Short mmCIF file of C-alpha atoms in Angstrom, two decimals:
data_model
loop_
_atom_site.label_atom_id
_atom_site.label_comp_id
_atom_site.label_asym_id
_atom_site.label_seq_id
_atom_site.Cartn_x
_atom_site.Cartn_y
_atom_site.Cartn_z
CA MET J 18 -0.07 0.00 -0.02
CA PRO J 19 1.84 3.12 -1.15
CA SER J 20 2.59 5.86 1.33
CA THR J 21 0.19 8.99 1.94
CA GLN J 22 1.91 12.32 0.15
CA PRO J 23 2.48 15.35 2.78
CA ALA J 24 1.24 18.16 2.56
CA ASP J 25 1.63 21.09 0.82
CA ASP J 26 2.59 23.47 3.89
CA ASP J 27 4.61 20.21 5.22
CA PRO J 28 8.47 20.88 6.06
CA THR J 29 8.85 17.78 6.59
CA VAL J 30 11.13 15.41 3.82
CA ARG J 31 9.98 11.68 3.57
CA ILE J 32 13.94 9.85 4.22
CA PRO J 33 12.11 5.39 3.81
CA VAL J 34 14.22 3.09 6.35
CA MET J 35 15.32 -0.48 5.67
CA ASP J 36 14.58 -2.88 7.58
CA ARG J 37 17.65 -4.75 9.43
CA THR J 38 16.51 -8.16 8.46
CA ALA J 39 14.76 -7.99 5.17
CA GLN J 40 17.54 -4.95 4.04
CA ILE J 41 15.26 -2.91 1.53
CA ASP J 42 11.47 -3.53 0.85
CA PRO J 43 10.96 -5.03 -2.56
CA ALA J 44 7.37 -4.65 -2.04
CA ALA J 45 7.90 0.05 -1.04
CA PRO J 46 6.29 1.76 -4.09
CA GLU J 47 8.14 2.95 -6.81
CA GLN J 48 9.33 6.42 -6.31
CA GLU J 49 7.38 9.18 -8.75
CA ALA J 50 9.50 10.69 -10.76
CA ASP J 51 8.49 14.45 -9.30
CA ASP J 52 8.91 12.80 -5.68
CA PRO J 53 11.35 15.21 -4.32
CA THR J 54 11.76 13.21 -0.76
CA VAL J 55 14.51 10.49 -1.18
CA ARG J 56 14.52 7.27 -0.04
CA ILE J 57 17.42 5.54 2.11
CA PRO J 58 16.88 2.45 3.90
CA VAL J 59 17.78 2.32 7.37
CA MET J 60 17.01 -0.28 10.20
CA ASP J 61 14.38 -1.18 11.62
CA ARG J 62 13.22 1.01 14.70
CA THR J 63 9.68 -0.51 15.51
CA ALA J 64 10.96 -1.44 19.20
CA GLN J 65 12.30 1.82 19.85
CA ILE J 66 8.18 4.10 18.47
CA ASP J 67 5.88 4.66 21.26
CA PRO J 68 3.13 2.32 21.38
CA ALA J 69 0.41 4.67 21.75
CA ALA J 70 1.76 6.20 18.79
CA PRO J 71 -0.26 5.31 15.34
CA GLU J 72 0.66 2.78 13.32
CA GLN J 73 2.01 2.88 9.94
CA GLU J 74 1.44 1.28 7.18
CA ALA J 75 2.90 -2.48 6.72
CA ASP J 76 4.43 -1.51 3.36
CA ASP J 77 5.30 2.12 4.00
CA PRO J 78 8.97 1.86 4.44
CA THR J 79 9.47 5.59 4.85
CA VAL J 80 10.40 8.43 7.46
CA ARG J 81 9.39 10.95 7.66
CA ILE J 82 12.42 14.15 9.01
CA PRO J 83 11.48 17.63 8.99
CA VAL J 84 14.07 20.21 6.42
CA MET J 85 15.14 23.54 7.02
CA ASP J 86 15.91 25.62 4.41
CA ARG J 87 18.63 27.50 3.91
CA THR J 88 17.86 31.33 4.05
CA ALA J 89 14.71 30.51 6.29
CA GLN J 90 15.68 28.29 8.82
CA ILE J 91 13.20 26.96 9.76
CA ASP J 92 9.39 27.48 8.47
CA PRO J 93 7.23 29.42 11.16
CA ALA J 94 4.34 29.19 9.34
CA ALA J 95 5.15 25.24 9.13
CA PRO J 96 2.21 22.84 11.22
CA GLU J 97 2.95 21.60 14.67
CA PRO J 98 3.35 17.64 14.79
CA ALA J 99 0.54 16.02 16.56
CA ASP J 100 1.21 15.12 20.28
CA ASP J 101 0.53 10.86 18.35
CA ASP J 102 2.79 11.51 15.34
CA PRO J 103 5.71 9.39 15.57
CA THR J 104 8.45 11.16 13.42
CA VAL J 105 11.14 13.68 15.45
CA PRO J 106 11.61 16.49 13.54
CA ILE J 107 15.29 17.54 12.75
CA PRO J 108 16.00 20.39 10.75
CA VAL J 109 18.61 19.89 8.27
CA MET J 110 20.10 22.69 5.04
CA ASP J 111 18.05 22.75 1.64
CA LEU J 112 19.76 21.63 -0.79
CA ALA J 113 19.13 23.96 -3.53
CA PRO J 114 21.77 25.10 -5.78
CA GLN J 115 23.61 27.75 -4.73
CA SER J 116 25.67 31.07 -6.23
CA ASP J 117 28.99 30.18 -7.03
CA ALA J 118 29.68 34.39 -6.92
CA ALA J 119 31.88 35.80 -4.32
CA PRO J 120 31.00 38.46 -2.21
CA PRO J 121 31.72 41.72 -2.91
CA GLU J 122 34.07 42.62 -0.24
CA GLN J 123 35.93 39.46 -1.52
CA ALA J 124 35.86 40.18 -4.93
CA GLY J 125 37.85 43.41 -4.16
CA LYS J 126 39.59 41.73 -1.88
CA ALA J 127 41.11 38.92 -4.66
CA ARG J 128 40.92 42.24 -7.18
CA ARG J 129 43.55 43.71 -5.03
CA ARG J 130 45.81 40.46 -4.23
CA ARG J 131 46.27 40.33 -8.40
CA VAL J 132 47.34 43.96 -8.62
CA GLN J 133 49.50 43.57 -6.03
CA THR J 134 51.51 40.44 -7.57
CA ILE J 135 51.19 41.53 -11.41
CA VAL J 136 52.79 44.82 -10.05
CA SER J 137 56.02 42.95 -7.81
CA LEU J 138 56.32 40.50 -10.14
CA ALA J 139 56.91 43.93 -13.06
CA VAL J 140 58.22 45.91 -11.69
CA PRO J 141 61.71 44.55 -11.40
CA PRO J 142 62.48 44.23 -15.02
CA VAL J 143 61.29 47.02 -15.81
CA ALA J 144 63.45 49.05 -13.50
CA ILE J 145 66.47 47.57 -14.60
CA LEU J 146 66.07 47.36 -18.49
CA LEU J 147 65.07 51.64 -17.33
CA TRP J 148 68.34 51.69 -14.97
CA LEU J 149 70.34 50.23 -18.19
CA LEU J 150 69.25 52.25 -21.34
CA SER J 151 69.26 55.70 -18.30
CA LEU J 152 73.44 54.84 -18.20
CA ARG J 153 73.37 55.26 -22.21
CA ARG J 154 73.19 58.84 -21.57
CA VAL J 155 75.38 59.20 -19.61
CA HIS J 156 78.58 61.21 -20.16
CA LEU J 157 81.44 61.06 -18.00
CA LYS J 158 82.92 64.40 -18.59
CA GLY J 159 79.74 66.97 -18.06
CA MET J 160 80.77 66.14 -14.37
CA GLY J 161 80.96 68.52 -11.93
CA ASP J 162 81.33 68.85 -8.06
CA LEU J 163 78.56 66.45 -7.48
CA GLY J 164 79.65 63.72 -9.18
CA LEU J 165 77.79 61.43 -11.35
CA LEU J 166 74.85 63.55 -9.65
CA ASP J 167 75.97 65.99 -12.56
CA VAL J 168 75.21 63.71 -15.43
CA LEU J 169 72.15 61.01 -14.05
CA PRO J 170 69.48 61.39 -16.59
CA VAL J 171 65.54 62.24 -14.91
CA LEU J 172 65.40 57.97 -16.19
CA PHE J 173 67.71 56.70 -13.38
CA TRP J 174 66.09 58.48 -10.87
CA VAL J 175 62.88 57.33 -12.45
CA ALA J 176 63.98 53.03 -11.95
CA LEU J 177 64.96 53.69 -8.85
CA SER J 178 61.43 55.76 -7.92
CA LEU J 179 59.84 52.45 -9.74
CA LEU J 180 61.99 50.20 -7.95
CA THR J 181 61.66 51.56 -4.58
CA LEU J 182 57.40 51.68 -4.82
CA GLY J 183 57.08 48.09 -6.10
CA PHE J 184 59.04 47.09 -2.94
CA VAL J 185 56.62 48.97 -0.58
CA VAL J 186 54.04 47.16 -3.00
CA THR J 187 56.09 43.57 -2.22
CA LEU J 188 55.82 43.95 1.28
CA TRP J 189 52.72 45.18 1.89
CA ALA J 190 51.20 41.41 0.81
CA LYS J 191 49.49 40.02 3.91
CA ARG J 192 51.88 37.58 2.24
CA VAL J 193 55.40 38.52 2.01
CA SER J 194 57.29 36.07 -0.45
CA ARG J 195 60.38 34.10 0.18
CA VAL J 196 61.82 35.13 -3.51
CA LEU J 197 60.55 38.58 -4.51
CA PRO J 198 62.24 40.41 -2.43
CA VAL J 199 65.29 39.33 -2.64
CA VAL J 200 65.29 40.18 -6.41
CA TYR J 201 64.59 43.83 -4.97
CA VAL J 202 67.33 43.87 -2.62
CA VAL J 203 69.55 42.33 -5.36
CA ALA J 204 67.97 45.10 -8.14
CA LEU J 205 68.76 48.36 -5.84
CA ILE J 206 72.64 47.16 -4.89
CA ALA J 207 72.69 47.26 -9.07
CA ILE J 208 70.91 50.40 -9.02
CA LEU J 209 73.06 52.08 -6.21
CA HIS J 210 76.98 50.23 -6.64
CA ALA J 211 77.00 48.57 -10.17
CA THR J 212 76.56 51.85 -11.90
CA ILE J 213 79.94 53.26 -10.98
CA SER J 214 81.94 49.30 -12.03
CA VAL J 215 79.36 49.84 -15.41
CA LEU J 216 79.92 53.78 -16.23
CA TYR J 217 83.90 54.08 -15.06
CA PRO J 218 86.43 52.29 -17.81
CA THR J 219 89.08 52.21 -14.15
CA LEU J 220 89.24 51.08 -10.93
CA ARG J 221 87.60 53.54 -8.48
CA TYR J 222 89.69 54.55 -5.43
CA GLN J 223 93.33 54.85 -4.91
CA TRP J 224 93.53 52.58 -2.08
CA ALA J 225 92.25 49.94 -4.31
CA TRP J 226 95.27 50.22 -7.04
CA LYS J 227 96.83 49.63 -3.83
CA HIS J 228 95.88 46.70 -2.50
CA VAL J 229 95.57 44.95 -6.29
CA ALA J 230 99.40 45.78 -6.62
CA VAL J 231 99.94 44.20 -3.25
CA VAL J 232 98.27 40.79 -4.18
CA ASN J 233 99.76 40.11 -7.68
CA ALA J 234 103.57 41.43 -5.50
CA MET J 235 102.40 38.32 -2.94
CA LEU J 236 101.56 35.96 -5.39
CA ARG J 237 105.02 36.98 -7.50
CA TYR J 238 107.20 36.60 -4.63
CA GLY J 239 105.35 33.78 -2.86
CA GLY J 240 104.68 35.60 0.56
CA PRO J 241 105.90 39.29 2.22
CA VAL J 242 106.81 42.08 -0.13
CA PRO J 243 110.15 43.14 0.29
CA HIS J 244 110.37 46.41 0.59
CA PRO J 245 107.34 47.52 0.51
CA GLY J 246 107.96 51.26 1.84
CA PHE J 247 105.17 52.91 3.97
CA LEU J 248 102.77 49.86 2.19
CA ASN J 249 105.03 47.41 4.66
CA ILE J 250 101.89 47.35 6.57
CA TYR J 251 99.87 44.46 4.68
CA ASN J 252 102.83 42.20 4.92
CA TYR J 253 101.70 42.05 9.30
CA TRP J 254 98.01 41.74 7.72
CA PRO J 255 98.17 39.51 4.88
CA GLY J 256 95.00 37.24 5.19
CA PHE J 257 92.98 39.18 2.53
CA PHE J 258 96.12 39.16 0.32
CA VAL J 259 96.74 35.39 0.65
CA MET J 260 93.00 34.21 -0.21
CA ASN J 261 93.25 36.57 -3.47
CA GLY J 262 96.30 35.28 -4.47
CA LEU J 263 94.27 31.38 -3.78
CA VAL J 264 91.46 32.75 -6.21
CA LEU J 265 93.74 33.66 -9.30
CA ARG J 266 95.74 30.34 -8.27
CA PHE J 267 92.20 28.52 -9.00
CA THR J 268 90.51 30.65 -11.37
CA GLY J 269 94.11 31.21 -13.55
CA LEU J 270 93.83 34.74 -13.56
CA ASN J 271 96.59 36.74 -14.33
CA SER J 272 95.61 39.94 -11.77
CA ALA J 273 93.15 40.41 -9.14
CA MET J 274 92.19 43.67 -11.29
CA SER J 275 90.12 41.22 -13.58
CA TYR J 276 87.44 41.23 -10.67
CA ALA J 277 87.95 43.75 -8.05
CA HIS J 278 86.70 46.48 -10.73
CA TRP J 279 82.97 44.56 -9.89
CA ALA J 280 84.35 44.15 -5.77
CA THR J 281 81.81 46.53 -4.65
CA PRO J 282 78.82 44.91 -6.31
CA ALA J 283 79.74 41.93 -5.09
CA ALA J 284 80.50 42.75 -1.39
CA ASN J 285 77.26 44.12 -1.38
CA VAL J 286 75.77 41.42 -2.09
CA LEU J 287 77.59 38.53 -0.04
CA MET J 288 76.60 41.14 2.38
CA ILE J 289 72.79 40.19 1.97
CA GLY J 290 73.66 36.46 3.98
CA PRO J 291 75.09 38.00 7.44
CA LEU J 292 72.19 40.47 7.78
CA LEU J 293 70.01 37.57 7.12
CA LEU J 294 71.42 35.77 9.20
CA LEU J 295 71.83 38.41 11.69
CA TYR J 296 68.13 39.85 11.69
CA ARG J 297 66.40 36.70 11.49
CA THR J 298 68.01 36.00 15.25
CA ILE J 299 65.83 39.67 16.01
CA THR J 300 62.66 39.07 14.66
CA GLN J 301 60.77 36.48 11.68
CA ASN J 302 58.45 38.88 10.48
CA ARG J 303 59.71 39.33 6.92
CA LYS J 304 58.27 42.92 6.66
CA LEU J 305 60.92 43.89 9.12
CA ILE J 306 64.00 41.63 7.77
CA TRP J 307 63.54 42.43 4.27
CA GLY J 308 62.12 46.72 5.07
CA ALA J 309 65.76 46.52 7.18
CA ILE J 310 67.84 45.42 5.12
CA TRP J 311 66.82 47.71 2.17
CA ILE J 312 67.01 50.64 4.44
CA TYR J 313 70.57 49.33 4.99
CA PHE J 314 71.66 49.26 1.47
CA SER J 315 69.88 52.10 0.73
CA CYS J 316 71.41 54.10 3.89
CA SER J 317 75.27 52.67 3.28
CA TRP J 318 77.53 55.54 2.50
CA ILE J 319 80.78 55.82 3.79
CA GLY J 320 82.22 53.88 1.26
CA GLN J 321 83.81 51.21 2.74
CA ASP J 322 82.68 48.24 0.30
CA TYR J 323 85.57 48.48 -2.53
CA PHE J 324 88.19 46.26 -2.95
CA SER J 325 90.11 46.36 0.54
CA PRO J 326 90.78 43.99 3.95
CA GLN J 327 88.23 46.27 5.90
CA THR J 328 85.25 45.24 3.35
CA PHE J 329 86.47 41.71 3.79
CA GLY J 330 86.95 41.90 7.64
CA PHE J 331 82.92 43.54 7.80
CA LEU J 332 81.59 40.67 5.91
CA LEU J 333 83.47 38.34 8.57
CA PHE J 334 82.56 40.54 11.70
CA VAL J 335 78.52 40.32 10.06
CA THR J 336 78.84 36.99 10.08
CA LEU J 337 80.31 36.29 13.19
CA ILE J 338 77.92 38.74 15.38
CA GLY J 339 74.97 37.25 13.55
CA LEU J 340 76.48 33.33 14.55
CA VAL J 341 76.94 34.35 18.42
CA LEU J 342 72.88 36.08 18.52
CA LYS J 343 71.62 32.49 16.79
CA GLN J 344 73.29 30.85 19.36
CA LEU J 345 72.33 33.44 22.79
CA PRO J 346 69.53 32.14 25.10
CA THR J 347 65.98 34.09 25.11
CA PRO J 348 64.69 36.18 27.99
CA GLY J 349 60.83 35.70 28.81
CA PRO J 350 58.15 38.41 28.10
CA THR J 351 57.49 40.20 31.38
CA GLY J 352 54.81 42.96 31.65
CA LYS J 353 51.95 43.21 29.80
CA HIS J 354 53.75 43.63 26.44
CA PRO J 355 54.22 40.74 23.88
CA VAL J 356 57.66 40.28 22.69
CA PRO J 357 56.69 38.08 20.32
CA ALA J 358 59.35 37.79 18.00
CA TRP J 359 62.66 37.84 20.64
CA VAL J 360 60.89 35.08 22.79
CA GLU J 361 59.27 32.91 19.80
CA PRO J 362 63.00 33.32 17.52
CA PRO J 363 63.53 30.80 14.75
CA PRO J 364 64.54 27.13 16.64
CA PRO J 365 67.69 26.84 17.11
CA ALA J 366 70.14 25.31 14.73
CA ARG J 367 71.25 21.17 14.02
CA GLY J 368 73.07 20.75 16.65
CA SER J 369 72.75 23.12 19.39
CA SER J 370 70.06 23.20 22.08
CA GLY J 371 70.48 27.55 21.90
CA THR J 372 72.27 27.80 25.52
CA GLY J 373 75.90 26.89 23.68
CA TRP J 374 77.80 26.01 20.98
CA SER J 375 77.60 22.38 19.19
CA PRO J 376 82.17 21.57 18.83
CA GLY J 377 82.03 21.93 14.61
CA LEU J 378 79.90 25.33 14.33
CA PHE J 379 83.04 26.45 17.93
CA VAL J 380 85.57 25.49 15.50
CA MET J 381 84.13 27.16 12.81
CA VAL J 382 83.62 30.85 14.30
CA VAL J 383 87.47 30.41 15.77
CA LEU J 384 88.99 29.66 11.83
CA MET J 385 86.55 32.40 11.10
CA GLU J 386 88.18 34.79 13.85
CA LEU J 387 91.78 33.80 12.90
CA VAL J 388 91.23 34.74 8.95
CA LEU J 389 89.64 37.87 10.27
CA VAL J 390 92.68 38.53 12.73
CA SER J 391 94.99 38.27 10.05
CA SER J 392 93.16 40.24 7.44
CA HIS J 393 92.51 43.94 8.95
CA GLN J 394 93.98 45.25 12.07
CA LEU J 395 90.79 47.62 13.69
CA THR J 396 88.00 45.22 12.37
CA PRO J 397 89.10 42.00 15.50
CA LEU J 398 89.08 45.12 17.90
CA MET J 399 85.70 46.01 17.16
CA LEU J 400 84.53 42.25 17.12
CA ILE J 401 85.87 42.10 20.66
CA VAL J 402 84.42 45.07 22.48
CA THR J 403 81.39 44.20 20.47
CA LEU J 404 81.38 40.57 22.10
CA THR J 405 82.32 42.38 25.76
CA ALA J 406 79.08 44.94 25.41
CA LEU J 407 77.04 40.72 24.36
CA SER J 408 78.44 39.70 26.55
CA LEU J 409 77.11 42.08 29.79
CA PRO J 410 74.03 39.73 30.43
CA ARG J 411 74.27 36.93 32.54
CA ARG J 412 72.39 34.74 30.25
CA ASN J 413 74.33 35.76 27.60
CA ARG J 414 77.96 35.00 29.43
CA ARG J 415 77.77 30.95 28.10
CA THR J 416 77.64 31.70 24.85
CA VAL J 417 79.78 34.61 24.52
CA LEU J 418 82.74 33.93 26.98
CA PRO J 419 84.20 31.41 24.90
CA VAL J 420 83.36 33.36 21.93
CA LEU J 421 84.98 36.33 23.51
CA ALA J 422 87.75 34.35 25.13
CA SER J 423 89.28 32.98 21.66
CA ALA J 424 88.95 36.29 20.09
CA VAL J 425 91.15 37.64 22.22
CA LEU J 426 93.87 34.58 22.89
CA LEU J 427 93.70 34.61 18.82
CA GLN J 428 94.12 37.92 18.69
CA ALA J 429 97.08 38.76 21.38
CA VAL J 430 98.69 35.56 19.72
CA TRP J 431 98.87 37.46 16.94
CA PHE J 432 100.22 41.25 17.92
CA ALA J 433 102.92 39.14 19.87
CA THR J 434 104.52 36.87 17.27
CA VAL J 435 103.71 38.04 12.92
CA ALA J 436 102.78 41.89 14.02
CA ARG J 437 105.44 42.11 16.92
CA PRO J 438 107.28 44.11 14.34
CA PHE J 439 105.15 46.63 13.66
CA ILE J 440 103.46 47.19 16.64
CA ALA J 441 107.05 47.57 18.41
CA VAL J 442 107.37 50.92 16.38
CA ASN J 443 103.45 52.15 16.16
CA LEU J 444 102.35 50.66 19.34
CA GLN J 445 102.77 54.85 21.24
CA SER J 446 100.87 56.14 18.50
CA PHE J 447 97.79 52.84 18.42
CA ILE J 448 97.92 53.66 22.12
CA GLN J 449 97.24 57.41 22.03
CA ALA J 450 94.20 56.95 19.26
CA LEU J 451 92.50 54.10 21.96
CA THR J 452 93.06 56.35 24.49
CA ALA J 453 91.86 59.41 22.89
CA PRO J 454 88.68 58.39 20.93
CA ASP J 455 87.47 61.83 20.43
CA SER J 456 90.26 63.23 19.10
CA ASN J 457 88.93 62.20 15.29
CA ALA J 458 85.29 62.63 16.69
CA PRO J 459 85.39 66.17 15.15
CA THR J 460 86.81 65.54 11.66
CA TRP J 461 83.50 62.91 11.04
CA LEU J 462 81.49 65.13 12.39
CA THR J 463 82.01 68.66 11.66
CA GLY J 464 85.40 68.63 9.97
CA LEU J 465 84.81 69.70 6.25
CA GLY J 466 87.78 71.12 5.56
CA THR J 467 87.41 73.42 3.06
CA PRO J 468 85.53 71.88 -0.16
CA ALA J 469 83.72 72.53 -3.51
CA PRO J 470 80.48 74.03 -3.15
CA GLY J 471 79.10 70.38 -4.60
CA GLN J 472 81.17 68.53 -1.76
CA PHE J 473 79.96 70.49 0.73
CA VAL J 474 76.75 69.28 0.03
CA LEU J 475 77.35 66.33 -0.44
CA SER J 476 79.09 66.07 2.82
CA TRP J 477 76.24 67.43 5.22
CA ALA J 478 73.83 65.10 2.88
CA ASP J 479 75.75 62.10 4.28
CA ARG J 480 75.28 63.15 7.62
CA GLY J 481 71.82 64.41 7.40
CA LEU J 482 70.84 60.42 6.10
CA SER J 483 72.46 59.10 9.22
CA ALA J 484 70.97 61.55 11.46
CA ALA J 485 67.69 59.71 10.35
CA VAL J 486 68.38 57.02 10.17
CA ILE J 487 70.02 57.72 14.14
CA LEU J 488 65.78 59.23 14.66
CA LEU J 489 64.28 56.34 12.97
CA ALA J 490 66.13 54.10 15.46
CA MET J 491 65.47 56.58 18.10
CA ALA J 492 61.79 56.30 17.14
CA ALA J 493 61.52 52.54 17.18
CA TRP J 494 62.53 52.82 20.33
CA PHE J 495 59.99 54.88 22.17
CA ARG J 496 57.23 53.34 19.97
CA ARG J 497 57.76 49.80 20.02
CA PRO J 498 58.93 48.37 23.44
CA TRP J 499 60.22 44.89 22.38
CA PRO J 500 63.12 45.58 20.45
CA ARG J 501 64.62 47.13 23.64
CA ARG J 502 63.91 43.01 25.06
CA THR J 503 66.63 42.05 22.20
CA PRO J 504 70.61 42.26 22.02
CA LEU J 505 69.79 45.49 19.17
CA PRO J 506 70.51 48.39 22.14
CA LEU J 507 73.85 46.02 22.91
CA LEU J 508 74.66 46.30 19.27
CA ALA J 509 73.27 49.74 19.18
CA LEU J 510 75.63 51.26 21.51
CA ALA J 511 79.19 49.11 21.11
CA PRO J 512 80.71 50.78 18.61
CA LEU J 513 80.74 54.04 21.17
CA PRO J 514 84.35 53.31 22.47
CA MET J 515 85.93 53.50 19.24
CA PRO J 516 84.53 56.40 17.02
CA ALA J 517 87.81 57.31 15.77
#
């Protein structure tokens, strides 16, 4: 006997059930084509139905379950079930097809993300193309007091501005790409530092020529240069020159001049790695990391990135400080201000517990210190001063003191052996420089001499740039509490004993 049809205002849907023993009742009536019910066989529940409920037709295998419309929820006009109705009203979602159209707000966000992606990908090649085209219009003979600034065309500044705008858009994204910031920073280095290598037909800086000559002479004599005159200091700190000699031997090049011309852009590209190592010990926020790297390369005006021992020494110095910071223990949060960037640093390196050095890593650090001590006179002293500052908090000493002790020991041994003849002759002037650090301060603060008008403007622009960076750091100190709990304040104060 077929089951009765539900009324038009009945919000229930009839779902067929299955008898536990008979599975699907073959005597069940066929479902009509226009019947919206879904017949699902389930277990027979006759033993659980209220005996007072009206009995279901014997040949009706369906059970009625009310449903809920997705938009209207439960229809208030639906009739109440009778007291003797054994069905249980279970509201469910209406299965009517819904529209796939996204809300306007989500569509707008998706459109903005697509525009950001297109801009971020398109800007670097366009900026590099504009930069290369601008160099074709540069005539070095027209340079005046401002140097290249006198002859750089407007297209050069358009390329630099476009690259900066694209970098801001890239960092503005909700999720910062791992690759795009690298592309932008390398493009910035190319525009700022490779321009001279492309335009100048000869090596920049007179001291770079002397360094090339020392490399070639040491390679020719197989050791210290005889009768070097005022260049004898390089015989006592030969690390940089020996390593360049090894490069020439392995590559088969005849002279360091073949690559010294590109030392400035190469040194800045190599600096990206140590800066990433250092900044990632402070925060995991990619926007902060790459923003800091962009500021570093945009404001690095002192010209200590040419072919020289101090450039090589500075690379080693930043790398060593980054390795030390990576091993430091992290302080716990205090007060109401969270410190997520420092309390939750990147996981310690493999083999390190975060509270000490693994033997292999410590041996590598000592070898880097040895190369640094043998390559430059002042950078090892700067390393010792910085490590001393980092060792002031008690929690850092287990990590910092071994590195500090090895640096002091290597420096003392080098001064007492290899560099002893030079130290004996120049010890008095060396001590005077260390004990009177303010003697040279007026030179780099206000001592401009009598330069040409254009050079005078550039000198004060450089000092203004440094002052702007210091003001940004001070603003971050007062506005953001979390950097105060990091080693950044100690690193900022470390150079003060050595302004000379």
